[in-house]
PDB file of C-alpha atoms in Angstrom:
ATOM      1  CA  MET G1041      14.740 -53.775 -12.806  1.00 44.00           C
ATOM      2  CA  THR G1042      17.954 -52.331 -11.458  1.00 43.00           C
ATOM      3  CA  ILE G1043      19.769 -55.628 -11.900  1.00 45.00           C
ATOM      4  CA  LEU G1044      18.407 -56.010 -15.422  1.00 47.00           C
ATOM      5  CA  GLY G1045      19.388 -52.454 -16.268  1.00 46.00           C
ATOM      6  CA  PHE G1046      22.897 -52.986 -14.957  1.00 42.00           C
ATOM      7  CA  GLY G1047      23.240 -56.158 -16.966  1.00 46.00           C
ATOM      8  CA  LEU G1048      22.139 -54.458 -20.158  1.00 46.00           C
ATOM      9  CA  LEU G1049      24.440 -51.531 -19.527  1.00 49.00           C
ATOM     10  CA  GLY G1050      27.364 -53.851 -18.937  1.00 48.00           C
ATOM     11  CA  TYR G1051      26.629 -55.770 -22.125  1.00 46.00           C
ATOM     12  CA  SER G1052      26.355 -52.555 -24.124  1.00 46.00           C
ATOM     13  CA  SER G1053      29.702 -51.287 -22.826  1.00 46.00           C
ATOM     14  CA  ARG G1054      31.417 -54.519 -23.772  1.00 48.00           C
ATOM     15  CA  ALA G1055      29.870 -54.397 -27.258  1.00 49.00           C
ATOM     16  CA  VAL G1056      31.130 -50.875 -27.885  1.00 52.00           C
ATOM     17  CA  ALA G1057      34.604 -51.758 -26.598  1.00 58.00           C
ATOM     18  CA  ALA G1058      34.755 -54.655 -29.058  1.00 83.00           C
ATOM     19  CA  GLU G1059      34.712 -52.351 -32.079  1.00 95.00           C
ATOM     20  CA  GLU G1060      37.382 -50.158 -33.639  1.00 97.00           C
ATOM     21  CA  THR G1061      37.212 -47.879 -36.663  1.00 98.00           C
ATOM     22  CA  ALA G1062      39.700 -47.450 -39.503  1.00 98.00           C
ATOM     23  CA  ILE G1063      39.321 -44.890 -42.292  1.00 98.00           C
ATOM     24  CA  LEU G1064      41.196 -45.610 -45.511  1.00 98.00           C
ATOM     25  CA  ALA G1065      41.302 -43.988 -48.938  1.00 98.00           C
ATOM     26  CA  GLY G1066      42.266 -46.339 -51.752  1.00 98.00           C
ATOM     27  CA  GLY G1067      40.810 -44.836 -54.898  1.00 97.00           C
ATOM     28  CA  CYS G1068      37.264 -45.803 -55.879  1.00 97.00           C
ATOM     29  CA  PHE G1069      35.365 -46.383 -52.656  1.00 98.00           C
ATOM     30  CA  TRP G1070      33.161 -49.028 -54.307  1.00 97.00           C
ATOM     31  CA  CYS G1071      36.243 -51.226 -54.665  1.00 98.00           C
ATOM     32  CA  VAL G1072      37.659 -50.578 -51.203  1.00 98.00           C
ATOM     33  CA  GLU G1073      34.276 -51.309 -49.639  1.00 98.00           C
ATOM     34  CA  SER G1074      33.953 -54.546 -51.598  1.00 98.00           C
ATOM     35  CA  ASP G1075      37.451 -55.665 -50.614  1.00 98.00           C
ATOM     36  CA  TYR G1076      36.978 -55.032 -46.885  1.00 98.00           C
ATOM     37  CA  ASP G1077      33.572 -56.674 -46.808  1.00 98.00           C
ATOM     38  CA  HIS G1078      35.549 -59.848 -47.531  1.00 98.00           C
ATOM     39  CA  VAL G1079      38.124 -59.429 -44.748  1.00 98.00           C
ATOM     40  CA  PRO G1080      37.548 -61.614 -41.650  1.00 97.00           C
ATOM     41  CA  GLY G1081      36.850 -59.523 -38.558  1.00 97.00           C
ATOM     42  CA  VAL G1082      35.340 -56.575 -40.422  1.00 98.00           C
ATOM     43  CA  ILE G1083      31.885 -55.733 -39.081  1.00 98.00           C
ATOM     44  CA  SER G1084      30.761 -53.010 -41.494  1.00 98.00           C
ATOM     45  CA  THR G1085      31.969 -50.656 -44.222  1.00 98.00           C
ATOM     46  CA  THR G1086      30.692 -47.238 -45.288  1.00 98.00           C
ATOM     47  CA  SER G1087      31.731 -45.328 -48.401  1.00 98.00           C
ATOM     48  CA  GLY G1088      32.204 -41.605 -47.921  1.00 98.00           C
ATOM     49  CA  TYR G1089      34.268 -38.461 -48.145  1.00 98.00           C
ATOM     50  CA  ILE G1090      36.964 -37.051 -45.859  1.00 98.00           C
ATOM     51  CA  GLY G1091      39.667 -34.396 -45.811  1.00 97.00           C
ATOM     52  CA  GLY G1092      37.865 -31.280 -47.040  1.00 96.00           C
ATOM     53  CA  GLU G1093      36.466 -28.293 -45.168  1.00 91.00           C
ATOM     54  CA  THR G1094      33.088 -27.494 -46.775  1.00 93.00           C
ATOM     55  CA  PRO G1095      30.329 -29.357 -44.885  1.00 96.00           C
ATOM     56  CA  ASN G1096      28.141 -32.001 -46.503  1.00 96.00           C
ATOM     57  CA  PRO G1097      30.150 -32.814 -49.650  1.00 97.00           C
ATOM     58  CA  THR G1098      28.432 -34.440 -52.610  1.00 97.00           C
ATOM     59  CA  TYR G1099      29.760 -36.941 -55.114  1.00 97.00           C
ATOM     60  CA  LYS G1100      29.379 -34.403 -57.923  1.00 96.00           C
ATOM     61  CA  ALA G1101      31.440 -31.785 -56.090  1.00 96.00           C
ATOM     62  CA  VAL G1102      34.124 -34.180 -54.853  1.00 97.00           C
ATOM     63  CA  SER G1103      34.624 -35.912 -58.209  1.00 92.00           C
ATOM     64  CA  ALA G1104      34.937 -32.509 -59.923  1.00 92.00           C
ATOM     65  CA  GLY G1105      38.000 -31.795 -57.753  1.00 91.00           C
ATOM     66  CA  GLY G1106      39.144 -28.805 -55.752  1.00 93.00           C
ATOM     67  CA  THR G1107      37.212 -29.592 -52.577  1.00 96.00           C
ATOM     68  CA  GLY G1108      40.042 -31.237 -50.668  1.00 96.00           C
ATOM     69  CA  TYR G1109      37.854 -34.272 -50.108  1.00 98.00           C
ATOM     70  CA  ILE G1110      38.994 -37.809 -50.877  1.00 98.00           C
ATOM     71  CA  GLU G1111      36.848 -40.881 -51.472  1.00 98.00           C
ATOM     72  CA  ALA G1112      37.339 -43.126 -48.451  1.00 98.00           C
ATOM     73  CA  VAL G1113      35.800 -46.011 -46.560  1.00 98.00           C
ATOM     74  CA  LYS G1114      35.047 -46.190 -42.842  1.00 98.00           C
ATOM     75  CA  ILE G1115      35.776 -49.728 -41.693  1.00 98.00           C
ATOM     76  CA  VAL G1116      34.416 -50.967 -38.376  1.00 98.00           C
ATOM     77  CA  PHE G1117      36.181 -54.110 -37.186  1.00 98.00           C
ATOM     78  CA  ASP G1118      36.405 -56.419 -34.193  1.00 98.00           C
ATOM     79  CA  PRO G1119      39.900 -56.120 -32.658  1.00 97.00           C
ATOM     80  CA  ASP G1120      39.444 -59.558 -31.092  1.00 96.00           C
ATOM     81  CA  LYS G1121      39.281 -61.043 -34.598  1.00 97.00           C
ATOM     82  CA  THR G1122      41.664 -58.821 -36.545  1.00 97.00           C
ATOM     83  CA  SER G1123      44.102 -56.033 -35.729  1.00 98.00           C
ATOM     84  CA  TYR G1124      44.591 -52.541 -37.096  1.00 98.00           C
ATOM     85  CA  SER G1125      47.978 -53.722 -38.348  1.00 98.00           C
ATOM     86  CA  ASN G1126      46.250 -56.451 -40.335  1.00 98.00           C
ATOM     87  CA  ILE G1127      43.735 -53.943 -41.713  1.00 98.00           C
ATOM     88  CA  LEU G1128      46.722 -51.934 -42.966  1.00 98.00           C
ATOM     89  CA  ASP G1129      48.449 -55.005 -44.417  1.00 98.00           C
ATOM     90  CA  VAL G1130      45.325 -55.660 -46.482  1.00 98.00           C
ATOM     91  CA  PHE G1131      45.166 -52.005 -47.510  1.00 98.00           C
ATOM     92  CA  TRP G1132      48.720 -51.804 -48.838  1.00 98.00           C
ATOM     93  CA  ARG G1133      48.269 -54.945 -50.925  1.00 98.00           C
ATOM     94  CA  SER G1134      44.966 -53.853 -52.458  1.00 98.00           C
ATOM     95  CA  VAL G1135      46.127 -50.457 -53.781  1.00 98.00           C
ATOM     96  CA  ASP G1136      49.069 -48.856 -55.568  1.00 98.00           C
ATOM     97  CA  PRO G1137      50.604 -46.782 -52.742  1.00 98.00           C
ATOM     98  CA  THR G1138      53.330 -45.482 -55.076  1.00 97.00           C
ATOM     99  CA  ASP G1139      50.883 -43.530 -57.271  1.00 97.00           C
ATOM    100  CA  ASP G1140      50.482 -39.867 -56.265  1.00 96.00           C
ATOM    101  CA  GLY G1141      48.057 -38.996 -59.048  1.00 96.00           C
ATOM    102  CA  GLY G1142      45.087 -41.183 -58.132  1.00 96.00           C
ATOM    103  CA  GLN G1143      44.423 -44.904 -58.477  1.00 97.00           C
ATOM    104  CA  PHE G1144      44.409 -46.896 -61.700  1.00 97.00           C
ATOM    105  CA  CYS G1145      42.009 -45.303 -64.225  1.00 97.00           C
ATOM    106  CA  ASP G1146      40.679 -42.830 -61.638  1.00 96.00           C
ATOM    107  CA  ARG G1147      42.869 -39.768 -61.640  1.00 96.00           C
ATOM    108  CA  GLY G1148      42.932 -36.671 -59.488  1.00 95.00           C
ATOM    109  CA  GLU G1149      42.993 -35.532 -55.885  1.00 95.00           C
ATOM    110  CA  SER G1150      39.806 -37.307 -54.792  1.00 97.00           C
ATOM    111  CA  TYR G1151      41.236 -40.725 -55.721  1.00 97.00           C
ATOM    112  CA  LYS G1152      44.575 -40.528 -53.918  1.00 97.00           C
ATOM    113  CA  THR G1153      45.500 -43.069 -51.268  1.00 98.00           C
ATOM    114  CA  ALA G1154      45.589 -41.994 -47.632  1.00 98.00           C
ATOM    115  CA  ILE G1155      45.329 -43.401 -44.137  1.00 98.00           C
ATOM    116  CA  PHE G1156      43.226 -41.330 -41.728  1.00 98.00           C
ATOM    117  CA  ALA G1157      44.186 -42.239 -38.172  1.00 98.00           C
ATOM    118  CA  THR G1158      41.406 -42.014 -35.590  1.00 97.00           C
ATOM    119  CA  THR G1159      43.779 -42.289 -32.595  1.00 97.00           C
ATOM    120  CA  ASP G1160      47.413 -41.558 -31.778  1.00 97.00           C
ATOM    121  CA  ALA G1161      48.016 -45.311 -31.545  1.00 97.00           C
ATOM    122  CA  GLN G1162      46.658 -45.816 -35.062  1.00 98.00           C
ATOM    123  CA  LYS G1163      48.896 -43.024 -36.370  1.00 98.00           C
ATOM    124  CA  GLU G1164      51.990 -44.632 -34.832  1.00 98.00           C
ATOM    125  CA  THR G1165      51.021 -48.051 -36.189  1.00 98.00           C
ATOM    126  CA  ALA G1166      50.424 -46.629 -39.662  1.00 98.00           C
ATOM    127  CA  GLN G1167      53.747 -44.773 -39.683  1.00 98.00           C
ATOM    128  CA  SER G1168      55.608 -47.915 -38.600  1.00 98.00           C
ATOM    129  CA  SER G1169      53.775 -50.008 -41.201  1.00 98.00           C
ATOM    130  CA  LYS G1170      54.625 -47.554 -43.973  1.00 98.00           C
ATOM    131  CA  ALA G1171      58.276 -47.326 -42.907  1.00 97.00           C
ATOM    132  CA  ALA G1172      58.631 -51.115 -42.731  1.00 97.00           C
ATOM    133  CA  LEU G1173      57.117 -51.508 -46.199  1.00 96.00           C
ATOM    134  CA  ASN G1174      59.416 -48.870 -47.659  1.00 95.00           C
ATOM    135  CA  GLU G1175      62.449 -50.514 -46.079  1.00 95.00           C
ATOM    136  CA  SER G1176      61.435 -53.970 -47.292  1.00 94.00           C
ATOM    137  CA  GLY G1177      62.083 -53.051 -50.916  1.00 92.00           C
ATOM    138  CA  VAL G1178      59.039 -55.044 -52.065  1.00 94.00           C
ATOM    139  CA  LEU G1179      57.909 -52.086 -54.157  1.00 95.00           C
ATOM    140  CA  LYS G1180      60.250 -50.488 -56.667  1.00 90.00           C
ATOM    141  CA  LYS G1181      59.088 -46.944 -55.915  1.00 94.00           C
ATOM    142  CA  PRO G1182      58.654 -45.073 -52.615  1.00 95.00           C
ATOM    143  CA  ILE G1183      55.254 -45.077 -50.925  1.00 96.00           C
ATOM    144  CA  VAL G1184      53.477 -41.730 -51.300  1.00 97.00           C
ATOM    145  CA  THR G1185      50.361 -42.566 -49.260  1.00 98.00           C
ATOM    146  CA  GLU G1186      49.778 -39.837 -46.681  1.00 98.00           C
ATOM    147  CA  ILE G1187      49.047 -40.605 -43.035  1.00 98.00           C
ATOM    148  CA  ARG G1188      46.755 -37.953 -41.584  1.00 98.00           C
ATOM    149  CA  ASP G1189      44.662 -37.331 -38.501  1.00 98.00           C
ATOM    150  CA  ALA G1190      41.046 -38.107 -39.311  1.00 98.00           C
ATOM    151  CA  PRO G1191      38.736 -35.101 -39.570  1.00 97.00           C
ATOM    152  CA  LYS G1192      34.974 -35.554 -39.948  1.00 97.00           C
ATOM    153  CA  PHE G1193      33.897 -38.388 -42.225  1.00 98.00           C
ATOM    154  CA  TYR G1194      30.780 -37.866 -44.345  1.00 98.00           C
ATOM    155  CA  PRO G1195      28.923 -40.946 -45.624  1.00 98.00           C
ATOM    156  CA  ALA G1196      28.391 -40.880 -49.383  1.00 98.00           C
ATOM    157  CA  GLU G1197      24.971 -40.904 -50.995  1.00 97.00           C
ATOM    158  CA  GLU G1198      22.923 -44.057 -50.412  1.00 97.00           C
ATOM    159  CA  TYR G1199      23.290 -45.312 -53.978  1.00 96.00           C
ATOM    160  CA  HIS G1200      27.054 -45.591 -53.441  1.00 97.00           C
ATOM    161  CA  GLN G1201      26.700 -47.854 -50.391  1.00 98.00           C
ATOM    162  CA  ASP G1202      27.177 -51.552 -51.244  1.00 97.00           C
ATOM    163  CA  TYR G1203      27.336 -50.575 -54.904  1.00 97.00           C
ATOM    164  CA  TYR G1204      29.008 -53.835 -55.831  1.00 96.00           C
ATOM    165  CA  ASN G1205      25.984 -55.743 -54.508  1.00 96.00           C
ATOM    166  CA  LYS G1206      23.338 -53.395 -55.901  1.00 97.00           C
ATOM    167  CA  ASN G1207      24.873 -53.206 -59.381  1.00 96.00           C
ATOM    168  CA  PRO G1208      27.100 -56.299 -59.738  1.00 97.00           C
ATOM    169  CA  ILE G1209      27.397 -56.276 -63.537  1.00 97.00           C
ATOM    170  CA  ARG G1210      28.248 -52.582 -63.778  1.00 97.00           C
ATOM    171  CA  TYR G1211      30.621 -52.877 -60.846  1.00 97.00           C
ATOM    172  CA  LYS G1212      32.513 -55.860 -62.268  1.00 97.00           C
ATOM    173  CA  PHE G1213      32.785 -54.181 -65.667  1.00 97.00           C
ATOM    174  CA  TYR G1214      34.080 -50.973 -64.082  1.00 97.00           C
ATOM    175  CA  ARG G1215      36.650 -52.774 -61.932  1.00 97.00           C
ATOM    176  CA  PHE G1216      37.911 -54.856 -64.853  1.00 97.00           C
ATOM    177  CA  SER G1217      38.034 -51.990 -67.359  1.00 97.00           C
ATOM    178  CA  CYS G1218      39.790 -49.746 -64.842  1.00 97.00           C
ATOM    179  CA  GLY G1219      42.587 -52.317 -64.604  1.00 97.00           C
ATOM    180  CA  ARG G1220      42.627 -52.272 -60.814  1.00 97.00           C
ATOM    181  CA  ASP G1221      43.183 -55.969 -60.132  1.00 97.00           C
ATOM    182  CA  ALA G1222      45.618 -56.486 -62.992  1.00 97.00           C
ATOM    183  CA  LYS G1223      47.782 -53.602 -61.782  1.00 97.00           C
ATOM    184  CA  ILE G1224      47.731 -54.834 -58.178  1.00 97.00           C
ATOM    185  CA  VAL G1225      48.877 -58.292 -59.278  1.00 97.00           C
ATOM    186  CA  GLU G1226      51.606 -56.720 -61.416  1.00 96.00           C
ATOM    187  CA  LEU G1227      52.734 -54.592 -58.493  1.00 96.00           C
ATOM    188  CA  TRP G1228      52.423 -57.070 -55.619  1.00 97.00           C
ATOM    189  CA  GLY G1229      52.737 -60.498 -57.239  1.00 95.00           C
ATOM    190  CA  ASP G1230      51.877 -63.292 -54.791  1.00 95.00           C
ATOM    191  CA  GLN G1231      51.056 -60.742 -52.103  1.00 96.00           C
ATOM    192  CA  ALA G1232      48.256 -59.136 -54.150  1.00 97.00           C
ATOM    193  CA  HIS G1233      44.928 -58.966 -52.305  1.00 97.00           C
ATOM    194  CA  GLN G1234      46.422 -60.740 -49.316  1.00 95.00           C
ATOM    195  CA  GLY G1235      43.838 -61.154 -46.534  1.00 96.00           C
ATOM    196  CA  ILE G1236      40.797 -60.671 -48.781  1.00 97.00           C
ATOM    197  CA  LEU G1237      38.638 -63.778 -49.078  1.00 94.00           C
ATOM    198  CA  ASP G1238      36.867 -64.825 -52.285  1.00 79.00           C
ATOM    199  CA  HIS G1239      38.888 -62.413 -54.400  1.00 68.00           C
TER     200      HIS G1239
END
């Protein structure tokens, strides 16, 4: 029993070590979740809220504004299959990081872009990634996406999770009518949606 227990414990430790978490805000969390579910190496995605102070935020309160919360997605990935740098590369090219007023048709504080670093190493990587992108001149305007330390993340209501799978027609209509993909292609050209499969 002792040998079996040790083996299970060892396996469990390795499994935990093989996962890393990124938290990104890119406007509508339905869209960010859908995008990252199609990135190789991503294990799971969870839509939620982050950045405010009042506990247990709701969609109604957050979308009304004034709470400090932002719609975001918690992305669990396998660092043996993809890197945090790659997660960020996908992020930049699936949003408009030059827009300080929201994303596409969704306006206001809760739809701003942001990177919430869960470790000091992630913060350094994100800062370097942002600086390199700014210096590259690929985008005509400066990047306004904030890089912040991650406070507590609250999962959104269950009906928001995997919304694009639960309500595919409504989701596709929303994404098209919001102009998200068209704007990303206009902004990024051939680099649009880089790293996202089946887009």
